[in-house]
Amino acid sequence: MQTLALDKLVEQTKEEVIAWRRHFHQYPELSFHEEKTAQYVYDTLQSFGNLELSRPTKTSVMARLIGSQPGKVLAIRADMDALPIEEESTFEFASKNPGVMHACGHDGHTAMLLGTAKILTSLKDDIKGEVRFLFQHAEELFPGGAEEMVQVGVMDGVDMVIGAHLWAPMKLGKVGVAYGPMMAAPDTFYITVEGKGGHAALPHDTIDSIAVAAQVVTNLQHIVSRNTDPLDNLVLSVTQFVAGTTHNVIPGSVEICGTVRSFDAELRKSVPALMERVVKGITEAHGAQYKFKYEFGYRPVINNDQLTKAIEETVLEVFGEETLELMKPNMGGEDFSAYQQKAPGTYFYVGAGNKEKDIVYPHHHARFTIDEDALEIGVNTFVHATFKLLD
């Protein structure tokens, strides 16, 4: 297909894609509860024709476009779930579901994939092989929807998979690609420090759980700074420290929670033992007890070089050098990695920030939004990349 012809089709769907995004934004649903979202996606896809539709799980949708010519199978994925955040924006299409908001761009991802599907279904005779559209539930909540979809067979027979994330820290007009490691494995830890509570005026009669837990937090940082190679990518962040009920009572226990991010499999496996050694040593030294729980989350997103090169070439051919941005890995997590266990895959970013429009808030913020002009760029990239990869 010629670039100009595809560009025109993408331009013609722009307003519809924006309308879809705004609909999803108004009616967000949390992970594993995307019933109405999935039904809307199913009904919309059904209106396109030329698609074989199914519901792999209760709140997901798969659409298969079988081309008129034989070839490989390409899967394209979009996530659909929202977050438990009360929206603070004043848009006409702001969330109508109290305490729930699309604060990460998944509304745009779903709309972009619908736009891509509408365009490609109209070009069935020009497609070699199959395009499989995966509308996934529950990216935001471990164990994640991608793993469930893989387990029920959505990746069976797939030769390659791609996905994209609207990225507010990147300005509108940019498309970011990364070779190799793209996003980290996000793990979670839970620590309870159990001391002996008592009156704050009589600390010698207590085992001060706060004082002990504070040392735990401080010394956990030594795992990154002193127990691992400085060239390894590792983040250990304590994000919750919960203790006490009033000013004059030393509490009996402290709850600590946080996250560990890494790329290397062996390093990742070693972290829990290193952490527990620190916790055990400090609590024992002060006569306290502890509980330690470590949960391995999603695998890291590791991009396939060949597919990444194809996305890079697509961006250069369609938009030019000024659009392409070669990115460093970041320590965010994504369950797109589940699909990469079954087929080579690449994941890229579409810039959606715009300071001139005050679109500057980070992902998962109550005032997060995207520049909707990014939706057309995302659809254009998907459509052109489809023909490049299948040809």
XYZ file of C-alpha atoms in Angstrom:
391
model
C 0.000 0.000 0.000
C 1.177 3.495 -0.806
C 1.855 5.826 2.107
C -0.378 8.611 0.829
C -3.354 6.281 0.423
C -2.967 4.946 3.960
C -2.428 8.420 5.375
C -5.722 9.537 3.854
C -7.613 6.617 5.393
C -6.086 7.387 8.791
C -7.032 11.056 8.479
C -10.605 10.086 7.636
C -10.923 8.065 10.854
C -9.344 10.665 13.135
C -12.540 12.209 14.496
C -14.096 8.801 15.072
C -11.033 7.629 16.993
C -11.209 10.743 19.171
C -14.900 10.095 19.813
C -14.166 6.523 20.843
C -11.428 7.700 23.191
C -13.773 10.187 24.829
C -16.454 7.545 25.254
C -14.029 5.219 27.032
C -12.781 8.128 29.130
C -16.306 8.904 30.295
C -17.035 5.330 31.277
C -13.843 3.883 32.778
C -13.801 0.460 34.388
C -11.271 -1.087 36.739
C -9.086 -4.110 36.025
C -11.051 -7.367 35.627
C -14.319 -5.363 35.551
C -14.256 -4.046 31.965
C -17.624 -5.584 31.045
C -19.213 -2.558 29.348
C -15.943 -1.496 27.746
C -15.405 -4.946 26.240
C -18.984 -5.102 24.962
C -18.659 -1.665 23.344
C -15.429 -2.776 21.658
C -17.064 -6.020 20.484
C -20.097 -4.229 19.036
C -17.930 -1.635 17.310
C -15.698 -4.281 15.752
C -18.742 -6.219 14.608
C -19.928 -3.170 12.676
C -16.732 -3.181 10.590
C -17.306 -6.583 9.003
C -14.558 -8.955 7.768
C -13.596 -9.917 11.332
C -13.807 -13.137 13.317
C -14.691 -12.052 16.853
C -14.341 -13.863 20.169
C -14.239 -13.192 23.897
C -11.128 -14.973 25.209
C -11.994 -13.947 28.771
C -14.991 -12.302 30.394
C -13.671 -8.777 29.835
C -11.445 -9.037 26.769
C -11.998 -9.152 23.017
C -10.060 -10.690 20.133
C -10.672 -9.919 16.473
C -9.035 -11.814 13.626
C -8.666 -10.301 10.176
C -7.746 -13.039 7.707
C -6.159 -11.511 4.635
C -6.949 -12.597 1.118
C -3.374 -13.776 0.626
C -1.370 -16.257 2.719
C 1.302 -14.974 5.074
C 2.365 -14.523 8.672
C 0.271 -13.667 11.719
C 0.728 -10.280 13.390
C -0.899 -9.493 16.735
C -1.511 -5.905 17.865
C -2.452 -5.298 21.482
C -4.262 -2.531 23.372
C -5.133 -2.442 27.074
C -8.555 -1.213 28.241
C -8.607 -0.903 32.050
C -8.704 2.260 34.170
C -7.379 3.167 37.619
C -8.950 3.760 41.065
C -8.426 7.538 40.917
C -10.950 10.364 41.314
C -10.604 12.555 38.223
C -9.963 16.260 38.817
C -10.232 17.546 35.247
C -13.164 19.593 33.943
C -13.507 18.067 30.471
C -16.992 17.531 29.099
C -16.011 13.904 28.720
C -14.595 13.524 32.253
C -15.232 10.270 34.078
C -18.817 9.610 35.100
C -17.787 6.739 37.355
C -16.846 8.088 40.814
C -13.375 7.083 41.951
C -12.424 5.569 38.599
C -10.431 7.285 35.854
C -8.452 6.605 32.708
C -5.251 8.116 34.079
C -2.741 6.197 31.963
C -3.925 6.476 28.366
C -5.604 3.104 27.970
C -8.716 4.824 26.630
C -6.537 6.126 23.808
C -4.881 2.751 23.261
C -8.268 1.097 22.806
C -9.459 3.827 20.446
C -6.260 3.631 18.366
C -6.617 -0.104 17.918
C -10.268 0.265 16.928
C -9.204 2.830 14.318
C -6.479 0.511 13.079
C -8.936 -2.366 12.824
C -11.470 -0.270 10.904
C -8.882 0.774 8.323
C -7.343 -2.647 7.875
C -10.681 -4.433 7.547
C -11.416 -2.214 4.564
C -8.129 -3.378 3.017
C -8.585 -7.113 3.511
C -7.747 -7.900 -0.122
C -4.356 -6.218 0.268
C -3.344 -8.063 3.421
C -0.997 -11.023 3.363
C -1.597 -13.322 6.301
C -3.546 -12.386 9.432
C -3.852 -9.434 11.767
C -5.018 -10.350 15.265
C -6.354 -7.456 17.359
C -6.057 -8.081 21.100
C -8.171 -5.844 23.328
C -6.816 -6.753 26.726
C -8.233 -6.319 30.195
C -6.382 -5.695 33.479
C -2.946 -4.413 32.580
C -2.831 -2.378 35.776
C -3.442 -5.188 38.262
C -1.187 -8.203 38.754
C -1.355 -11.048 37.685
C -2.597 -9.092 34.677
C -4.833 -9.709 31.727
C -2.072 -10.512 29.248
C -1.097 -13.693 31.080
C -4.722 -14.812 31.144
C -5.144 -14.162 27.434
C -1.970 -16.059 26.611
C -3.148 -19.007 28.695
C -6.408 -19.256 26.742
C -4.576 -19.277 23.422
C -4.783 -15.821 21.851
C -1.124 -16.090 20.818
C -1.413 -19.531 19.252
C 0.042 -19.328 15.748
C 1.175 -15.717 16.144
C 4.519 -14.904 14.509
C 5.035 -11.419 15.974
C 3.330 -8.951 18.289
C 3.458 -5.165 18.657
C 1.969 -2.639 21.039
C 2.204 1.055 21.858
C 1.824 3.350 24.855
C 0.692 6.961 24.675
C 3.407 8.698 26.666
C 2.760 12.059 28.294
C 6.414 12.758 29.227
C 7.191 12.709 25.484
C 5.964 15.663 23.471
C 3.389 15.344 20.741
C 4.887 14.522 17.364
C 7.458 12.038 18.644
C 7.485 8.247 18.420
C 9.952 6.486 20.681
C 11.541 3.100 20.066
C 14.052 1.156 22.148
C 16.170 -1.832 21.210
C 16.403 -4.636 23.741
C 15.268 -3.851 27.315
C 12.348 -1.421 27.247
C 10.517 -1.737 30.583
C 11.483 -3.451 33.814
C 10.070 -6.310 35.850
C 7.930 -4.721 38.604
C 8.047 -6.745 41.830
C 6.400 -5.924 45.172
C 7.519 -6.486 48.758
C 5.706 -6.380 52.100
C 7.506 -6.164 55.451
C 6.061 -6.157 58.947
C 8.329 -5.110 61.810
C 6.890 -6.377 65.102
C 8.155 -4.786 68.294
C 6.556 -4.156 71.685
C 4.293 -1.167 72.024
C 4.039 1.112 75.006
C 3.977 4.655 76.343
C 6.150 7.091 74.410
C 7.459 8.496 77.707
C 8.809 5.077 78.691
C 10.674 3.889 75.589
C 12.907 1.575 77.629
C 9.861 -0.593 78.335
C 9.185 -1.019 74.607
C 10.785 -2.418 71.498
C 10.328 0.602 69.278
C 8.981 -0.731 65.984
C 9.253 2.692 64.317
C 12.917 3.128 65.191
C 13.712 -0.386 64.002
C 11.634 -0.046 60.819
C 13.300 3.267 59.999
C 16.669 1.503 60.048
C 15.247 -1.199 57.794
C 14.203 1.423 55.236
C 17.585 3.122 55.331
C 19.591 -0.069 55.044
C 17.524 -1.506 52.215
C 19.090 1.196 50.054
C 22.468 -0.495 50.523
C 21.249 -3.361 48.340
C 21.380 -1.099 45.294
C 24.355 1.014 46.329
C 26.592 -1.655 47.882
C 25.356 -5.175 47.089
C 24.879 -5.038 43.311
C 27.017 -4.044 40.343
C 26.687 -0.290 39.669
C 26.206 -1.128 35.984
C 23.143 -3.251 36.726
C 19.741 -1.607 36.426
C 18.013 -1.953 39.789
C 15.520 0.218 41.677
C 14.321 -0.466 45.215
C 11.734 2.001 46.491
C 9.858 1.975 49.784
C 6.477 3.533 49.074
C 4.448 2.839 52.226
C 5.312 3.155 55.919
C 2.264 2.700 58.128
C 2.409 2.874 61.928
C 0.890 4.394 65.012
C -2.407 5.929 66.050
C -1.540 8.833 68.335
C 1.296 11.088 69.547
C 2.117 9.429 72.850
C 2.084 5.721 72.047
C 4.914 3.736 70.499
C 3.141 1.267 68.189
C 3.707 -2.438 68.371
C 4.235 -2.888 64.655
C 5.006 -1.128 61.377
C 3.875 -2.093 57.877
C 6.303 -1.376 55.026
C 5.587 -1.841 51.338
C 7.431 -1.018 48.135
C 8.607 -2.063 44.715
C 11.734 -3.497 43.097
C 12.447 -2.955 39.385
C 15.024 -4.858 37.341
C 15.834 -6.290 33.910
C 18.307 -9.113 34.562
C 16.727 -12.452 35.555
C 19.547 -13.578 37.846
C 19.750 -10.242 39.617
C 16.004 -10.273 40.060
C 16.114 -13.690 41.719
C 18.828 -12.593 44.148
C 17.054 -9.523 45.524
C 14.578 -11.183 47.942
C 17.345 -12.988 49.842
C 19.404 -9.807 50.049
C 16.417 -7.889 51.379
C 15.460 -10.480 53.954
C 19.043 -10.642 55.214
C 18.893 -6.907 55.945
C 15.487 -7.119 57.604
C 16.437 -10.143 59.679
C 19.718 -8.670 60.872
C 18.267 -5.331 61.959
C 15.200 -6.735 63.719
C 17.233 -9.386 65.549
C 19.767 -6.783 66.680
C 16.985 -4.838 68.413
C 14.923 -7.723 69.733
C 12.113 -7.296 67.233
C 10.421 -9.805 64.940
C 9.559 -9.525 61.268
C 7.439 -10.910 58.443
C 8.683 -10.696 54.877
C 6.737 -11.316 51.677
C 8.037 -10.827 48.130
C 5.861 -11.083 45.006
C 7.350 -11.384 41.534
C 5.362 -9.289 39.091
C 5.411 -9.014 35.311
C 8.472 -9.998 33.326
C 10.567 -7.228 31.783
C 9.635 -6.004 28.304
C 12.543 -6.935 26.024
C 12.095 -5.705 22.464
C 13.044 -7.819 19.469
C 15.660 -6.043 17.351
C 14.188 -6.984 13.970
C 10.675 -5.826 14.840
C 12.000 -2.685 16.496
C 13.928 -1.907 13.321
C 10.707 -2.275 11.339
C 8.936 0.231 13.605
C 11.890 2.608 13.338
C 11.827 2.381 9.532
C 8.057 2.905 9.524
C 8.392 6.091 11.573
C 11.144 7.425 9.312
C 9.216 6.635 6.134
C 5.861 7.984 7.307
C 6.819 10.949 9.505
C 10.520 11.697 8.950
C 13.606 11.889 11.148
C 12.221 14.653 13.364
C 9.566 12.267 14.721
C 11.824 9.354 15.656
C 13.267 9.212 19.154
C 15.623 6.422 20.174
C 14.850 5.834 23.832
C 16.667 4.470 26.831
C 14.957 1.777 28.900
C 12.773 2.919 31.773
C 11.898 1.180 35.020
C 8.147 1.142 34.506
C 6.388 -2.222 34.226
C 4.063 -3.655 31.578
C 2.400 -7.039 31.144
C 2.946 -6.824 27.378
C 5.925 -9.022 28.256
C 3.577 -12.003 28.549
C 2.988 -11.938 24.799
C 6.732 -11.785 24.168
C 7.091 -15.187 25.792
C 5.135 -16.647 22.876
C 6.414 -14.625 19.909
C 8.953 -11.898 19.142
C 7.525 -8.508 20.031
C 8.261 -4.830 20.271
C 6.643 -2.084 22.283
C 6.970 1.601 21.423
C 5.860 4.994 22.713
C 3.729 7.672 21.066
C 4.329 11.172 22.421
C 1.161 12.666 23.910
C 2.347 15.621 26.003
C 1.886 19.269 25.093
C 2.998 22.069 27.426
C 1.167 24.696 25.361
C -2.119 22.935 26.133
C -1.150 22.308 29.787
C -0.960 18.577 29.065
C 1.883 18.104 31.509
C 0.575 15.862 34.260
C 2.218 12.473 34.781
C 0.586 9.104 34.295
C -1.617 8.020 37.219
C -2.278 11.670 38.175
C -5.834 12.875 38.821
C -5.449 15.511 36.073
C -3.709 13.304 33.545
C -4.744 13.611 29.922
C -3.302 13.252 26.433
C -3.103 15.460 23.373
C -5.659 13.726 21.167
C -3.641 14.548 18.041
C -1.383 11.711 19.189
C -4.128 9.204 18.400
C -3.764 9.781 14.655
C -0.005 9.264 14.916
C -0.535 5.997 16.761
C -3.056 4.682 14.251
C -0.843 5.730 11.341
C 2.119 3.892 12.827
C 0.107 0.728 13.434
C -1.409 0.702 9.943
C 1.842 1.294 8.090
C 3.768 -1.101 10.326
C 1.212 -3.827 9.630
C 1.929 -3.783 5.910
C 5.675 -3.547 6.442
C 5.723 -6.505 8.814
C 3.378 -8.718 6.815
C 5.024 -7.919 3.504
